Short mmCIF file of C-alpha atoms in Angstrom, two decimals:
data_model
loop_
_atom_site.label_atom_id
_atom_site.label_comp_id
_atom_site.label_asym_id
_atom_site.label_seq_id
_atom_site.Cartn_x
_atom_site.Cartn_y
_atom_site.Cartn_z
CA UNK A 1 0.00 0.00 0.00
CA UNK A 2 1.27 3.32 -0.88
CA UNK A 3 2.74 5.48 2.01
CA UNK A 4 0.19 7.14 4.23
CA UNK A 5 1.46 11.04 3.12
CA UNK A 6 1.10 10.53 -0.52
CA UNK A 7 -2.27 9.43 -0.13
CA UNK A 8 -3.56 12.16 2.25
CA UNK A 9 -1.79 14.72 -0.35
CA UNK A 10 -3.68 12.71 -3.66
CA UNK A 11 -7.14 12.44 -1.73
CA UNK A 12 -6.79 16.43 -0.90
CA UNK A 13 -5.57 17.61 -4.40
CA UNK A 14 -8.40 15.52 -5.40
CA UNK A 15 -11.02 16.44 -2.93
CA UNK A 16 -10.52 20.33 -3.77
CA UNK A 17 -10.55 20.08 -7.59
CA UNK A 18 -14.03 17.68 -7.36
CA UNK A 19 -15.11 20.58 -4.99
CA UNK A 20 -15.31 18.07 -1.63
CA UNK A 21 -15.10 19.57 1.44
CA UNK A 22 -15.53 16.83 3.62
CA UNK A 23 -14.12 13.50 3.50
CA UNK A 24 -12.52 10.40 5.17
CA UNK A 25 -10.51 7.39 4.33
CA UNK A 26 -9.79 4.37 5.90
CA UNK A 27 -7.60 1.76 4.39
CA UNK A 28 -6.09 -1.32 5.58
CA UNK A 29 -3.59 -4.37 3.74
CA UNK A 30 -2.75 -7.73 5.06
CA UNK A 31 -0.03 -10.10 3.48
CA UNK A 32 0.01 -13.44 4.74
CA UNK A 33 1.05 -16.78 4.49
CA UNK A 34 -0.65 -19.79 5.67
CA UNK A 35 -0.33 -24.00 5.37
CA UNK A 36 -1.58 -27.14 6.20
CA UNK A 37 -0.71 -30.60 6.61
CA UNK A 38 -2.05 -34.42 6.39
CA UNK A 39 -0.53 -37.46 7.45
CA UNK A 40 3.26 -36.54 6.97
CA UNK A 41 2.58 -34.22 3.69
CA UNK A 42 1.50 -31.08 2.91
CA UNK A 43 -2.02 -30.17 1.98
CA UNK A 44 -2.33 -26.29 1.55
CA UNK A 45 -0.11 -23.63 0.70
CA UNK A 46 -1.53 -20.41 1.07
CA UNK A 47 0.09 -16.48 -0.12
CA UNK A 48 -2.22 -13.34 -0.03
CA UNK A 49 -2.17 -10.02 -0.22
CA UNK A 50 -5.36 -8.37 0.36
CA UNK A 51 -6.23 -4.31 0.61
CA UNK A 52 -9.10 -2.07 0.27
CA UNK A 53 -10.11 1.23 0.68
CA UNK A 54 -13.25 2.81 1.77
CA UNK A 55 -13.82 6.49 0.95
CA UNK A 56 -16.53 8.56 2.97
CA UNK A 57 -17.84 11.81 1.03
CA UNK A 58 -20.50 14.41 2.17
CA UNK A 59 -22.23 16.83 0.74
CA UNK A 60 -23.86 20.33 1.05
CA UNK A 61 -26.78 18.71 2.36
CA UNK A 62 -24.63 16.96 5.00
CA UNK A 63 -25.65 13.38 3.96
CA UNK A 64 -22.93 11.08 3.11
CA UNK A 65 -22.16 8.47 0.26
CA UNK A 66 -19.41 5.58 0.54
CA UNK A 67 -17.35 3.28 -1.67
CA UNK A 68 -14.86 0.76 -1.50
CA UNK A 69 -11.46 0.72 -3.79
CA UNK A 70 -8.25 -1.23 -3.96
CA UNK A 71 -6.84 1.33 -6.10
CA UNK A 72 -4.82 3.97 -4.15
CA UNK A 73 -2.93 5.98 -6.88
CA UNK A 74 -4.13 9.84 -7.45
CA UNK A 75 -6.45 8.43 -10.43
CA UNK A 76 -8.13 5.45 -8.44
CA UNK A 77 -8.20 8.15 -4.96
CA UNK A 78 -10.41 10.65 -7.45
CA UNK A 79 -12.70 8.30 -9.03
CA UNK A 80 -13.38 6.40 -5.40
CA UNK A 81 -14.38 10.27 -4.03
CA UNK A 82 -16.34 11.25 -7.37
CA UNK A 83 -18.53 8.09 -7.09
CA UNK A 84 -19.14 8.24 -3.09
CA UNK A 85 -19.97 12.25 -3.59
CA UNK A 86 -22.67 11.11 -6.45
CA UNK A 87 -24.14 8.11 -4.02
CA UNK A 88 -24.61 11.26 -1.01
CA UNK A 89 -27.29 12.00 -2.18
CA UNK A 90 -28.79 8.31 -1.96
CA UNK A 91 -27.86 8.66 1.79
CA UNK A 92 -29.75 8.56 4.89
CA UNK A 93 -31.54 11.35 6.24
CA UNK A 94 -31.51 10.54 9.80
CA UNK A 95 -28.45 9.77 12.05
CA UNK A 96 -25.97 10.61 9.23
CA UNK A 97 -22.56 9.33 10.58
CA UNK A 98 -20.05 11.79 11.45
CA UNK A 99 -16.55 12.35 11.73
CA UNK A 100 -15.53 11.06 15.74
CA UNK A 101 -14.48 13.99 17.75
CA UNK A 102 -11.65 11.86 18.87
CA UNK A 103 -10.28 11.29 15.55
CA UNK A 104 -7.21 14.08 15.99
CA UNK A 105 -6.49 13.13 19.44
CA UNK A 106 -2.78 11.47 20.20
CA UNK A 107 -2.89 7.70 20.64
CA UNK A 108 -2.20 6.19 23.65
CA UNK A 109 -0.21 3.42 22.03
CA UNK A 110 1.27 2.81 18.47
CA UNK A 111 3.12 -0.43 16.44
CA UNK A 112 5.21 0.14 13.54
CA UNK A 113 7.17 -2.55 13.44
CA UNK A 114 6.24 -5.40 11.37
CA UNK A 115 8.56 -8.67 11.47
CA UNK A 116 10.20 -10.58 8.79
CA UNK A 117 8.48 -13.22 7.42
CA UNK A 118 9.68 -16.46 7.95
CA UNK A 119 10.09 -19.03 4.84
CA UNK A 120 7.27 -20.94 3.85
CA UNK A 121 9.32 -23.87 3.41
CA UNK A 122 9.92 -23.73 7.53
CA UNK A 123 5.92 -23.08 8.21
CA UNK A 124 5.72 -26.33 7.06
CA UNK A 125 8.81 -28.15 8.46
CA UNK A 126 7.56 -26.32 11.85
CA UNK A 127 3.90 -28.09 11.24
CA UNK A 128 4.95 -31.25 9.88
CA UNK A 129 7.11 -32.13 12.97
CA UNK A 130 4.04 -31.03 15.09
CA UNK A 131 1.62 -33.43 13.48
CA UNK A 132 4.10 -36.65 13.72
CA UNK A 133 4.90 -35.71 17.41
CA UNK A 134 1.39 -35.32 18.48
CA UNK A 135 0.30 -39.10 16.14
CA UNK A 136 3.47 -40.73 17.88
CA UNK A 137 2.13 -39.30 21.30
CA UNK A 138 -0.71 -42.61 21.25
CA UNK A 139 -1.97 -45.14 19.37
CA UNK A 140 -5.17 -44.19 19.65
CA UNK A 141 -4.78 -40.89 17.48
CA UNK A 142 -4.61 -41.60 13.85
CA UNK A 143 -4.89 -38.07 12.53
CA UNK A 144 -4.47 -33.97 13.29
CA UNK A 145 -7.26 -33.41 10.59
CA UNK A 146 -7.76 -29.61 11.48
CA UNK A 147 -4.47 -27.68 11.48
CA UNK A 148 -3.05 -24.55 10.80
CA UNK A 149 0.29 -22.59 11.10
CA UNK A 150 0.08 -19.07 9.50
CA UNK A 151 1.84 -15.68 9.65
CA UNK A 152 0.70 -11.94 8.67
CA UNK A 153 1.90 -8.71 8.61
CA UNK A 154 -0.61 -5.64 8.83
CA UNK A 155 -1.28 -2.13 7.86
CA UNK A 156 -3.69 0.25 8.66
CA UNK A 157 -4.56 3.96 8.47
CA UNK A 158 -7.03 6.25 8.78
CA UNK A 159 -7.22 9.78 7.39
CA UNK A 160 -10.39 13.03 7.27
CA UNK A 161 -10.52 16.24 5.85
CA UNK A 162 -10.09 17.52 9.58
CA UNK A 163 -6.49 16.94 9.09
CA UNK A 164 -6.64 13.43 11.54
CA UNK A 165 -4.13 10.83 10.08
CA UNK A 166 -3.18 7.70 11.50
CA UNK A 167 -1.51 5.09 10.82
CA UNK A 168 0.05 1.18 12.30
CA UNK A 169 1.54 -2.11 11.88
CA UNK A 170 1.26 -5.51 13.21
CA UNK A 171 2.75 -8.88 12.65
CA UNK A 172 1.34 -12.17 14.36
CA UNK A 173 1.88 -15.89 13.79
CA UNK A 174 -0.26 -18.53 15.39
CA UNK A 175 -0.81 -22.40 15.10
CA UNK A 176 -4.03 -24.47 15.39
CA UNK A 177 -3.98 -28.05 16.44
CA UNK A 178 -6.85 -30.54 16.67
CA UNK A 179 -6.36 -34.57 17.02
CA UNK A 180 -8.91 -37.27 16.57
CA UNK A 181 -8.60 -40.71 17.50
CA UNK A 182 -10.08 -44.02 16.55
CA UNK A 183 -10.54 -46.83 18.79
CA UNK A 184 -12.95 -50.43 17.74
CA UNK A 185 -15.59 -49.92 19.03
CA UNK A 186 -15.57 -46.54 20.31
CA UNK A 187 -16.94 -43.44 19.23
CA UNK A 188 -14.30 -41.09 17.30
CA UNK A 189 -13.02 -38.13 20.01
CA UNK A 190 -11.22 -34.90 19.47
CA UNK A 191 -9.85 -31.59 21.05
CA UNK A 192 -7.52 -28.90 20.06
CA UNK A 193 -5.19 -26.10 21.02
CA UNK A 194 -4.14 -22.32 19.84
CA UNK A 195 -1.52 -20.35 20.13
CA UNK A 196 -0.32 -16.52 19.09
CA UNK A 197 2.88 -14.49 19.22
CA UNK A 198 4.50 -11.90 17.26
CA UNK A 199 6.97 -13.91 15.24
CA UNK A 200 7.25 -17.82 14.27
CA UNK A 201 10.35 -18.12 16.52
CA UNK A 202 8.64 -16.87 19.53
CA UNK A 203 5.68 -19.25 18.73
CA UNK A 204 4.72 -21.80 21.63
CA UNK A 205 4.55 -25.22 19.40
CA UNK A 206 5.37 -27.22 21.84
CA UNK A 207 3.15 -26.30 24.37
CA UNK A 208 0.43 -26.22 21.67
CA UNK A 209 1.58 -29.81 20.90
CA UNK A 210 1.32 -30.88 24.40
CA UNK A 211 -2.42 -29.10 25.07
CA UNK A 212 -3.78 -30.67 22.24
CA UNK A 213 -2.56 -34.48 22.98
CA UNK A 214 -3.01 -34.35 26.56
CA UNK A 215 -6.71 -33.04 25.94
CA UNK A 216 -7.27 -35.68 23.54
CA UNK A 217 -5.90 -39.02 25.91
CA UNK A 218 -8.53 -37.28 28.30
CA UNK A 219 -11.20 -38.12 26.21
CA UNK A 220 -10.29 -41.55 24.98
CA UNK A 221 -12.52 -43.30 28.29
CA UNK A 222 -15.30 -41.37 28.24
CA UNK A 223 -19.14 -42.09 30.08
CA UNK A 224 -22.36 -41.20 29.52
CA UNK A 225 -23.72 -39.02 32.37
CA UNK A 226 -27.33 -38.45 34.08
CA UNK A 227 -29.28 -35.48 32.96
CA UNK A 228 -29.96 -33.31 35.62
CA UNK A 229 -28.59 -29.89 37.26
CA UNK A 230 -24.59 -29.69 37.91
CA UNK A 231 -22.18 -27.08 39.01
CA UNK A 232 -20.38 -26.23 36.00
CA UNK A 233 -16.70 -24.81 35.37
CA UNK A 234 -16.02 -22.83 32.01
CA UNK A 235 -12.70 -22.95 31.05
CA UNK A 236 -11.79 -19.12 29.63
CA UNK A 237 -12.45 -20.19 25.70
CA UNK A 238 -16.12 -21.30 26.37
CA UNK A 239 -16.64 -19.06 28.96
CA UNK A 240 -15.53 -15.98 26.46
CA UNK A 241 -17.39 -17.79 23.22
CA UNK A 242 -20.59 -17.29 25.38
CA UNK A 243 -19.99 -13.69 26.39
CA UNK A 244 -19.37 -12.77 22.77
CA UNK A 245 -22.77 -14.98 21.57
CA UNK A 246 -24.39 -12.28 23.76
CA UNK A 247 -22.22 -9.29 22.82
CA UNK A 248 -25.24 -7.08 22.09
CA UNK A 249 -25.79 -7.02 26.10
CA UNK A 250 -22.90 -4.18 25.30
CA UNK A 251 -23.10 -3.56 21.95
CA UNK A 252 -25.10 0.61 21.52
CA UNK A 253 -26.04 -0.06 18.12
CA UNK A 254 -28.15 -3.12 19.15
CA UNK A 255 -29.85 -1.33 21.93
CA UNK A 256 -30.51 1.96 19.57
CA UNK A 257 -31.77 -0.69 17.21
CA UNK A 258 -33.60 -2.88 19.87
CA UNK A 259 -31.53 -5.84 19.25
CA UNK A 260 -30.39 -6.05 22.96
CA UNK A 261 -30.42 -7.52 26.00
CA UNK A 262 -30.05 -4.43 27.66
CA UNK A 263 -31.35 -0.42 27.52
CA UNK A 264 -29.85 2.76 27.82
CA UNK A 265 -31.40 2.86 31.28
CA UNK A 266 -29.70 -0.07 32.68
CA UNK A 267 -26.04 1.41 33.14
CA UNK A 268 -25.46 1.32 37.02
CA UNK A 269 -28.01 -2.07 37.67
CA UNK A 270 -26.78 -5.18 38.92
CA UNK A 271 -26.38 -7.68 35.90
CA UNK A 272 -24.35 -10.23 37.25
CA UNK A 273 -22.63 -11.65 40.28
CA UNK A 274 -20.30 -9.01 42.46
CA UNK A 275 -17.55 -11.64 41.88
CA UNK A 276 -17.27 -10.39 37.92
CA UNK A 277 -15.84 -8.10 36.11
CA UNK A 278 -15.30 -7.58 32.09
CA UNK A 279 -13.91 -4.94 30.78
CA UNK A 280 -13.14 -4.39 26.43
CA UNK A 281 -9.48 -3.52 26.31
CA UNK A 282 -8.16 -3.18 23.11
CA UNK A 283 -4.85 -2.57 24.33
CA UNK A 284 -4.09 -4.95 26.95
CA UNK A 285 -0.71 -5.99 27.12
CA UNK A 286 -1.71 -9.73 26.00
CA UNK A 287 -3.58 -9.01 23.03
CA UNK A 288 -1.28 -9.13 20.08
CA UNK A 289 -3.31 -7.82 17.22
CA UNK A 290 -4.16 -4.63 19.72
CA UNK A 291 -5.51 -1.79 17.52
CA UNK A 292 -4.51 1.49 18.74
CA UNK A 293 -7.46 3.31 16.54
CA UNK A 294 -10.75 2.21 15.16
CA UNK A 295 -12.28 2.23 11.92
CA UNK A 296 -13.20 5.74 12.67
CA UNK A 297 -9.87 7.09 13.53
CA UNK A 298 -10.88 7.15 16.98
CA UNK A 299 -8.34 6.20 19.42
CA UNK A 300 -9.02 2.48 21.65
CA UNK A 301 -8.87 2.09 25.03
CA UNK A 302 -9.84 0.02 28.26
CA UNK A 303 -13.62 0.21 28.43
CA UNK A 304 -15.69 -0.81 31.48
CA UNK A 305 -18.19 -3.02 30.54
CA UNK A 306 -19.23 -5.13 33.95
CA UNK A 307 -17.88 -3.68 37.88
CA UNK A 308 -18.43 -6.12 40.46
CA UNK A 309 -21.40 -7.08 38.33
CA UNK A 310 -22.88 -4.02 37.74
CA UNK A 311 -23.24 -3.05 34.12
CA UNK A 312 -20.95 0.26 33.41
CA UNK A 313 -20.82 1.11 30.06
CA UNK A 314 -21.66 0.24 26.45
CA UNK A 315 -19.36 0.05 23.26
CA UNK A 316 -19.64 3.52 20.89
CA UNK A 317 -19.23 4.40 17.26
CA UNK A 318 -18.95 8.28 17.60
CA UNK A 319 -22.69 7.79 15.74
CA UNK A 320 -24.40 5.66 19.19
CA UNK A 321 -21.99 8.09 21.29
CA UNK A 322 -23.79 10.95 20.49
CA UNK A 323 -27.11 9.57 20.39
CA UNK A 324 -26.55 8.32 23.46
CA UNK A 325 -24.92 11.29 25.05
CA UNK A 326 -21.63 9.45 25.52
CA UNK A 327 -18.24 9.05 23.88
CA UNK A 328 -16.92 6.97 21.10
CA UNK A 329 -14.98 3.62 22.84
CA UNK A 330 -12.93 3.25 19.46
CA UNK A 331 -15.19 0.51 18.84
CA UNK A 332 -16.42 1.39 15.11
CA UNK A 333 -16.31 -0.59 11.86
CA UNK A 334 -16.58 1.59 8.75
CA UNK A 335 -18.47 0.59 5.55
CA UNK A 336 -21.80 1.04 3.78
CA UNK A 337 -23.01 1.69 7.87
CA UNK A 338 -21.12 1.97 10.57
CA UNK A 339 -20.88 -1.22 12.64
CA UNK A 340 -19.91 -1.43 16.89
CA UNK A 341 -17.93 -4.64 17.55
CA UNK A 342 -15.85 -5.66 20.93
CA UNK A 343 -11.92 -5.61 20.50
CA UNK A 344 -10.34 -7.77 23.38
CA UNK A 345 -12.23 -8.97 26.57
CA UNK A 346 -10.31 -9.09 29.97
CA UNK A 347 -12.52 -10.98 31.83
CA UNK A 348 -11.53 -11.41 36.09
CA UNK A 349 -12.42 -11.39 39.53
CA UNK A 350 -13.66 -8.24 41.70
CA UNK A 351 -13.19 -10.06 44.66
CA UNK A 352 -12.07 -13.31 46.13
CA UNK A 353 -15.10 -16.04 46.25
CA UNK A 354 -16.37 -17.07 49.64
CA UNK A 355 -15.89 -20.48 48.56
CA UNK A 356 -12.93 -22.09 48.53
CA UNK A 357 -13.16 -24.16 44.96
CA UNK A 358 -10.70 -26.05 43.24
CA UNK A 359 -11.29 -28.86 40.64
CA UNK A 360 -8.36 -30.70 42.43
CA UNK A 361 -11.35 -31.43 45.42
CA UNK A 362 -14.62 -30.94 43.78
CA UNK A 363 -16.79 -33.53 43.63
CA UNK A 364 -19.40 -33.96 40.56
CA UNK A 365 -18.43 -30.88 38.63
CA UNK A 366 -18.99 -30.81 35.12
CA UNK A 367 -15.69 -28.86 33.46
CA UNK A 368 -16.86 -27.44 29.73
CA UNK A 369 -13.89 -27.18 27.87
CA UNK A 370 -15.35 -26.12 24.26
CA UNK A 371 -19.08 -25.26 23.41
CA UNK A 372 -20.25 -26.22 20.21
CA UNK A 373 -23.10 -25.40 17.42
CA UNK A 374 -23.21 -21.27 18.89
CA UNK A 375 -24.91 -20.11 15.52
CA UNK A 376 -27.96 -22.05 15.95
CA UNK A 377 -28.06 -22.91 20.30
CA UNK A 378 -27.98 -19.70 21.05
CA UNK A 379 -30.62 -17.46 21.12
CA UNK A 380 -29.39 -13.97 21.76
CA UNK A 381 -32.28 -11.65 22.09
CA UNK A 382 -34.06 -14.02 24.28
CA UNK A 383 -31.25 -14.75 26.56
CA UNK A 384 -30.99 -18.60 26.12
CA UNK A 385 -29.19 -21.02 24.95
CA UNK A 386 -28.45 -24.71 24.25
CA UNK A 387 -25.51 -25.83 23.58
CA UNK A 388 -23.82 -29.14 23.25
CA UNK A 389 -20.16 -29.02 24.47
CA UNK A 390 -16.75 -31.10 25.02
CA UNK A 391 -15.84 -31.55 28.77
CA UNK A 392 -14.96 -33.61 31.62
CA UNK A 393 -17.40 -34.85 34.67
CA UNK A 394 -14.64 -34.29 38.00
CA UNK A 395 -14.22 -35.96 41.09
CA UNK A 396 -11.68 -35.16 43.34
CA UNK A 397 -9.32 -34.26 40.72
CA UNK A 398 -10.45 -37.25 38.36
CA UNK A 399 -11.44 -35.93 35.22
CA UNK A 400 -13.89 -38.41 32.78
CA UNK A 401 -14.79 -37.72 29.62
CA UNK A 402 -18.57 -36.99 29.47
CA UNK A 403 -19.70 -38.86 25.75
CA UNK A 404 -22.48 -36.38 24.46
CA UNK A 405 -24.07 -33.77 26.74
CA UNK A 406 -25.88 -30.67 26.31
CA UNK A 407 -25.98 -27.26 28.91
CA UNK A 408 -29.12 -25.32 28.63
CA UNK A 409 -29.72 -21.96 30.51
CA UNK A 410 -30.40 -17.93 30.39
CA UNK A 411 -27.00 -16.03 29.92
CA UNK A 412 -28.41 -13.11 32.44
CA UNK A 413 -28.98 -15.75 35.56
CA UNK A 414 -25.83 -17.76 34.81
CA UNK A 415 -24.24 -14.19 34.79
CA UNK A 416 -25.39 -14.07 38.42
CA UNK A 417 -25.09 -17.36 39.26
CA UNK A 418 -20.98 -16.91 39.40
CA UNK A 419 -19.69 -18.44 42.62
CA UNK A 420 -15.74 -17.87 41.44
CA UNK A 421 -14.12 -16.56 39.04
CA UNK A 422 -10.81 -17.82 39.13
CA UNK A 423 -7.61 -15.92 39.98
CA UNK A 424 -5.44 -17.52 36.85
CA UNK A 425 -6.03 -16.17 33.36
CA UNK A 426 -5.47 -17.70 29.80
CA UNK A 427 -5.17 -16.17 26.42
CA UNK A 428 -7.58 -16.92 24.21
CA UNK A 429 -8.54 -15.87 20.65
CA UNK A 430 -11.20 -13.70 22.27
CA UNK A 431 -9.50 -12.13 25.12
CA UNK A 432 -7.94 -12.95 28.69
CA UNK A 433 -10.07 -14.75 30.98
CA UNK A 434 -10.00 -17.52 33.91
CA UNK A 435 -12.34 -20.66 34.81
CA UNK A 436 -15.58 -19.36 35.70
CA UNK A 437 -17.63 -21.69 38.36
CA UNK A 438 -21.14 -21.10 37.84
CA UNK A 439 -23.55 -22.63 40.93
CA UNK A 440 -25.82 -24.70 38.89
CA UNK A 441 -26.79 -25.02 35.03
CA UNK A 442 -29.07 -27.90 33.58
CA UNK A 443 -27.30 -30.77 31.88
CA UNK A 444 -28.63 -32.84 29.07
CA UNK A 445 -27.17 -35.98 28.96
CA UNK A 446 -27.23 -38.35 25.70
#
């Protein structure tokens, strides 16, 4: 993508002889390099590089036209602004999106350096080894049929007629493992591991290796179980694919649009246990892909969403912010409309439980490692869901594999149903969060 000043200088020159006054851009590019494996060979080999532009015009009238380029030079910059100046006056009358007040404001935190790419030819060495170390680990797994090791370098900017221009770089690499064994007799079982860092050398293989085979030999004995209610243990990845199932409990575009949970009027009541608190926090330390500005230009920060279990705040586009008589969050995703979406959730305890719980001493405790089928068990304006899930049944310490079970509830009372919220984070795709003991939830067994 062309350098950040050349473009501001094309889309002015351009802006001022189509006779635009007001204008943004926001731009981003991602090259990256992905493969896969299968039984000792490679399977997929994969190169991109992907970028787009969108360009934001308004008019005299103050309503506001967008389109979407990949071509950056002065000639593709004009035509992008000449066609989203004619489709202004197609836009909407009402709640026309504006520039964020916070787009000029310094940034908190910036990343401009982007790593060297490592050789695709060690991707797959790197992968390879991991699939016939995890097959050699028992004879019980005969495949890693899900499996991933990829790398990507980012670049983003933002830019408005204001004079606000931004700009970053990121470069991750991360691995997905998942095994599956097959026993006579016995039903096929599976689990999996991730893992993220900023360059292939700093990448935890091994310790993705050794989550994913030591989940799997867990589930190789595995028992049905009695329906009935249980005291249930999330581990931070299902615990976090729940919260973000009901994301629009936070999200101020769903509740201007009635697609909520919640109302404006519920900031300050008491959502969910006093043990819990979840903040967004784009920039936490652990989160590797952390953004520093939004799609908006404006800048991301730590955002209160849950304090001791009272609900705190919501997540803005500078549009909800001011309907809402708030501030943008640095939440916003530019494009036709302007979209809210959560960045990184760092999940953890207000307070110590009064019980003292450890899975090393509970006693009939189901442990949900990885919830399953969200898109069509959840049902996110109602509050429920249904959900079947992989997980253990634990007995002092003794973890058996439950065989096919389902957990059934309403996201607001298992929200204040929280007896602990563990002390220990993980990283997860999603965010930072511990194991989450929730006092009862109802259990489907097959």
């Amino acid at each position: 993508m062309a350098n950040i000043d050349s473009i501001a200088n094309h889309a002015r020159e351009s802006a001022d002889k189509l006779g635009i006054k007001k204008f943004d851009v926001y731009g981003s590019t991602v090259d990256q390099t992905s493969v896969q494996v299968d039984q000792g060979e490679p399977k997929q080999v994969k190169a991109s590089s992907l970028s787009g532009v969108i360009v934001r015009v308004w008019n005299e009238d103050n309503t506001m036209g967008v389109t979407t380029t990949t071509d950056v030079d002065p000639r593709g910059l004009e035509l992008a602004l000449k066609t989203a100046y004619e489709a202004s006056f197609f836009g909407v009358k009402e709640n026309v999106p504006d520039f964020s007040p916070e787009a000029t404001l310094p940034l908190e935190q910036t990343h401009h350096e982007k790593v060297k790419q490592a050789p695709v030819s060690e991707l797959i060495d790197s992968l390879l080894s991991a699939e016939k170390e995890i097959l050699a680990a028992h004879l019980a797994i005969k495949g890693v049929p899900y499996n991933g090791l990829g790398q990507s370098n980012r670049d983003k900017f933002y830019l408005n007629s204001d004079g606000a221009m931004r700009t970053e770089s990121h470069s991750f690499s991360q691995i997905s493992l998942y095994s599956k064994t097959e026993e006579e007799g016995k039903k096929p079982r599976g689990a999996g591991a991730f893992r993220i860092s900023r360059s292939l050398d700093e990448l935890d293989i091994n310790g993705c290796i050794k989550e994913t085979v030591d989940k799997t030999i867990s589930h190789l004995n595995y028992q049905k179980i009695q329906s009935g209610k249980y005291q249930v243990v999330f581990s931070p990845e299902a615990f976090l694919s729940l919260l973000g199932a009901f994301s629009n409990l936070f999200n101020a575009q769903n509740i201007l649009d009635k697609q909520s949970l919640s109302t404006p009027d519920d900031i300050g009541k008491q959502i969910a246990s006093p043990l819990l608190s979840v903040y967004d926090d784009a920039l936490h330390p652990a989160n590797l892909g952390a953004e520093a500005f939004d799609g908006e230009g404006t800048p991301t920060r730590q955002v209160s969403l849950i304090e001791n279990g009272i609900l705190t705040g919501f997540l803005h586009s500078a549009g909800t912010a001011k309907r809402l008589n708030s501030k943008p969050t640095g939440n916003a995703n530019i494009g036709a409309k302007v979209s809210v979406s959560p960045n990184f959730y760092h999940v953890f305890a207000s307070a110590p439980g009064e019980q003292e719980l450890s899975l090393e001493t509970a006693k009939n405790v189901i442990f949900i490692d990885d919830l399953q089928a969200l898109h069509a068990g959840v049902k996110s304006l109602q509050g429920s869901f249904s959900l079947p899930f992989d997980g253990w049944l634990v007995n002092d310490g003794v973890k058996t594999s439950i065989e096919s079970a389902t957990v059934a509830g309403d996201f607001l009372e298992l929200l204040k149903s929280i007896i602990l919220v563990e002390k220990e984070a993980k990283l997860t795709p999603g965010g930072v969060c511990p194991h989450i003991w929730v006092n009862e939830l109802s259990i489907t067994g097959e």
